Coordinates of N, CA and C in Angstrom, one line a residue:
M22 N 0.8 -1.2 0.0 CA 0.0 0.0 0.0 C 0.9 1.3 0.0
A23 N 1.9 1.3 0.8 CA 2.8 2.5 0.9 C 3.3 2.9 -0.5
K24 N 3.8 1.9 -1.3 CA 4.4 2.2 -2.6 C 3.3 2.9 -3.5
R25 N 2.1 2.3 -3.5 CA 1.0 2.9 -4.3 C 0.7 4.3 -3.8
R26 N 0.6 4.4 -2.5 CA 0.2 5.7 -1.9 C 1.3 6.8 -2.3
D27 N 2.6 6.4 -2.3 CA 3.6 7.3 -2.6 C 3.5 7.8 -4.1
S28 N 3.2 6.9 -5.0 CA 3.0 7.3 -6.4 C 1.9 8.2 -6.6
V29 N 0.8 8.0 -5.8 CA -0.4 8.9 -5.9 C 0.0 10.2 -5.4
M30 N 0.7 10.3 -4.2 CA 1.1 11.6 -3.6 C 2.0 12.4 -4.6
K31 N 2.8 11.8 -5.3 CA 3.7 12.5 -6.3 C 2.9 13.1 -7.4
S32 N 1.8 12.5 -7.7 CA 1.0 13.1 -8.9 C -0.2 13.9 -8.5
L33 N -0.3 14.1 -7.2 CA -1.4 14.9 -6.7 C -1.2 16.4 -6.8
Y34 N -2.1 17.1 -7.5 CA -1.9 18.6 -7.6 C -2.7 19.2 -6.5
I35 N -2.0 20.1 -5.8 CA -2.6 20.8 -4.7 C -2.4 22.3 -4.9
P36 N -3.4 23.1 -5.0 CA -3.3 24.6 -5.2 C -2.4 25.2 -4.2
V37 N -1.7 26.2 -4.5 CA -0.7 26.9 -3.7 C -1.3 27.3 -2.4
D38 N -2.5 28.0 -2.4 CA -3.1 28.5 -1.2 C -3.5 27.3 -0.2
L39 N -3.9 26.2 -0.8 CA -4.2 25.1 0.1 C -3.0 24.5 0.7
M40 N -1.9 24.4 -0.2 CA -0.7 23.8 0.3 C -0.1 24.7 1.4
N41 N -0.2 26.0 1.3 CA 0.3 26.9 2.4 C -0.5 26.7 3.7
E42 N -1.8 26.5 3.6 CA -2.6 26.2 4.8 C -2.2 24.8 5.4
L43 N -2.0 23.9 4.5 CA -1.6 22.5 5.0 C -0.2 22.6 5.7
R44 N 0.7 23.4 5.2 CA 2.0 23.6 5.9 C 1.8 24.2 7.3
K45 N 1.0 25.2 7.4 CA 0.7 25.8 8.7 C 0.2 24.8 9.7
I46 N -0.8 24.1 9.2 CA -1.5 23.1 10.1 C -0.5 22.0 10.5
A47 N 0.3 21.5 9.5 CA 1.3 20.5 9.8 C 2.3 21.0 10.8
K48 N 2.7 22.2 10.7 CA 3.7 22.8 11.7 C 3.1 22.8 13.1
E49 N 1.8 23.3 13.2 CA 1.1 23.3 14.5 C 1.0 22.0 15.1
E50 N 0.7 21.0 14.3 CA 0.4 19.6 14.8 C 1.7 18.8 14.8
E51 N 2.8 19.4 14.4 CA 4.1 18.7 14.4 C 4.1 17.4 13.6
T52 N 3.6 17.5 12.4 CA 3.5 16.4 11.5 C 3.8 16.8 10.1
S53 N 3.7 15.9 9.1 CA 4.0 16.3 7.8 C 2.8 16.6 7.0
V54 N 2.9 17.3 5.9 CA 1.8 17.6 5.0 C 1.3 16.3 4.4
N55 N 2.2 15.4 4.1 CA 1.7 14.1 3.5 C 0.9 13.4 4.5
S56 N 1.2 13.4 5.8 CA 0.4 12.7 6.8 C -1.0 13.4 6.9
L57 N -1.1 14.7 6.8 CA -2.4 15.3 6.8 C -3.2 14.9 5.6
I58 N -2.6 14.8 4.5 CA -3.4 14.4 3.3 C -3.8 13.0 3.4
V59 N -2.9 12.1 3.8 CA -3.3 10.7 4.0 C -4.5 10.6 5.0
R60 N -4.4 11.3 6.1 CA -5.4 11.2 7.1 C -6.8 11.7 6.5
A61 N -6.7 12.8 5.7 CA -8.0 13.3 5.1 C -8.6 12.3 4.2
V62 N -7.7 11.7 3.3 CA -8.2 10.7 2.4 C -8.8 9.5 3.1
E63 N -8.1 9.0 4.1 CA -8.6 7.9 4.9 C -10.0 8.2 5.5
E64 N -10.1 9.4 6.1 CA -11.4 9.8 6.7 C -12.5 9.8 5.6
Y65 N -12.2 10.4 4.4 CA -13.1 10.4 3.3 C -13.6 9.0 2.9
V66 N -12.6 8.1 2.8 CA -13.0 6.8 2.4 C -13.9 6.1 3.4
K67 N -13.6 6.3 4.7 CA -14.4 5.8 5.8 C -15.9 6.3 5.6
R68 N -16.0 7.6 5.4 CA -17.3 8.2 5.3 C -18.1 7.6 4.1
R69 N -17.3 7.3 3.0 CA -17.9 6.8 1.8 C -18.3 5.3 1.9
G70 N -17.9 4.6 2.9 CA -18.3 3.3 3.1 C -17.2 2.2 3.2
G71 N -16.0 2.6 3.6 CA -15.0 1.6 3.9 C -13.8 1.7 3.0
D72 N -12.9 0.7 3.3 CA -11.6 0.6 2.6 C -11.8 0.1 1.2
R73 N -11.3 0.7 0.2 CA -11.4 0.3 -1.2 C -10.3 -0.6 -1.7
D74 N -9.4 -0.9 -0.8 CA -8.2 -1.8 -1.2 C -8.6 -3.2 -1.4
G75 N -9.5 -3.7 -0.6 CA -9.7 -5.2 -0.7 C -11.0 -5.6 -1.0

């Protein structure tokens, strides 16, 4: 899963203003921007009805 996630993250376009906000949040939470994005996607998938990997 990690390898697939990494390839998706490299191709993900994020507008500059959103990226700047993510950087601020990541700094406040002492985490990485990638971790914030992964967490948001995981929460979205859960709301949509579960894990789509299997």
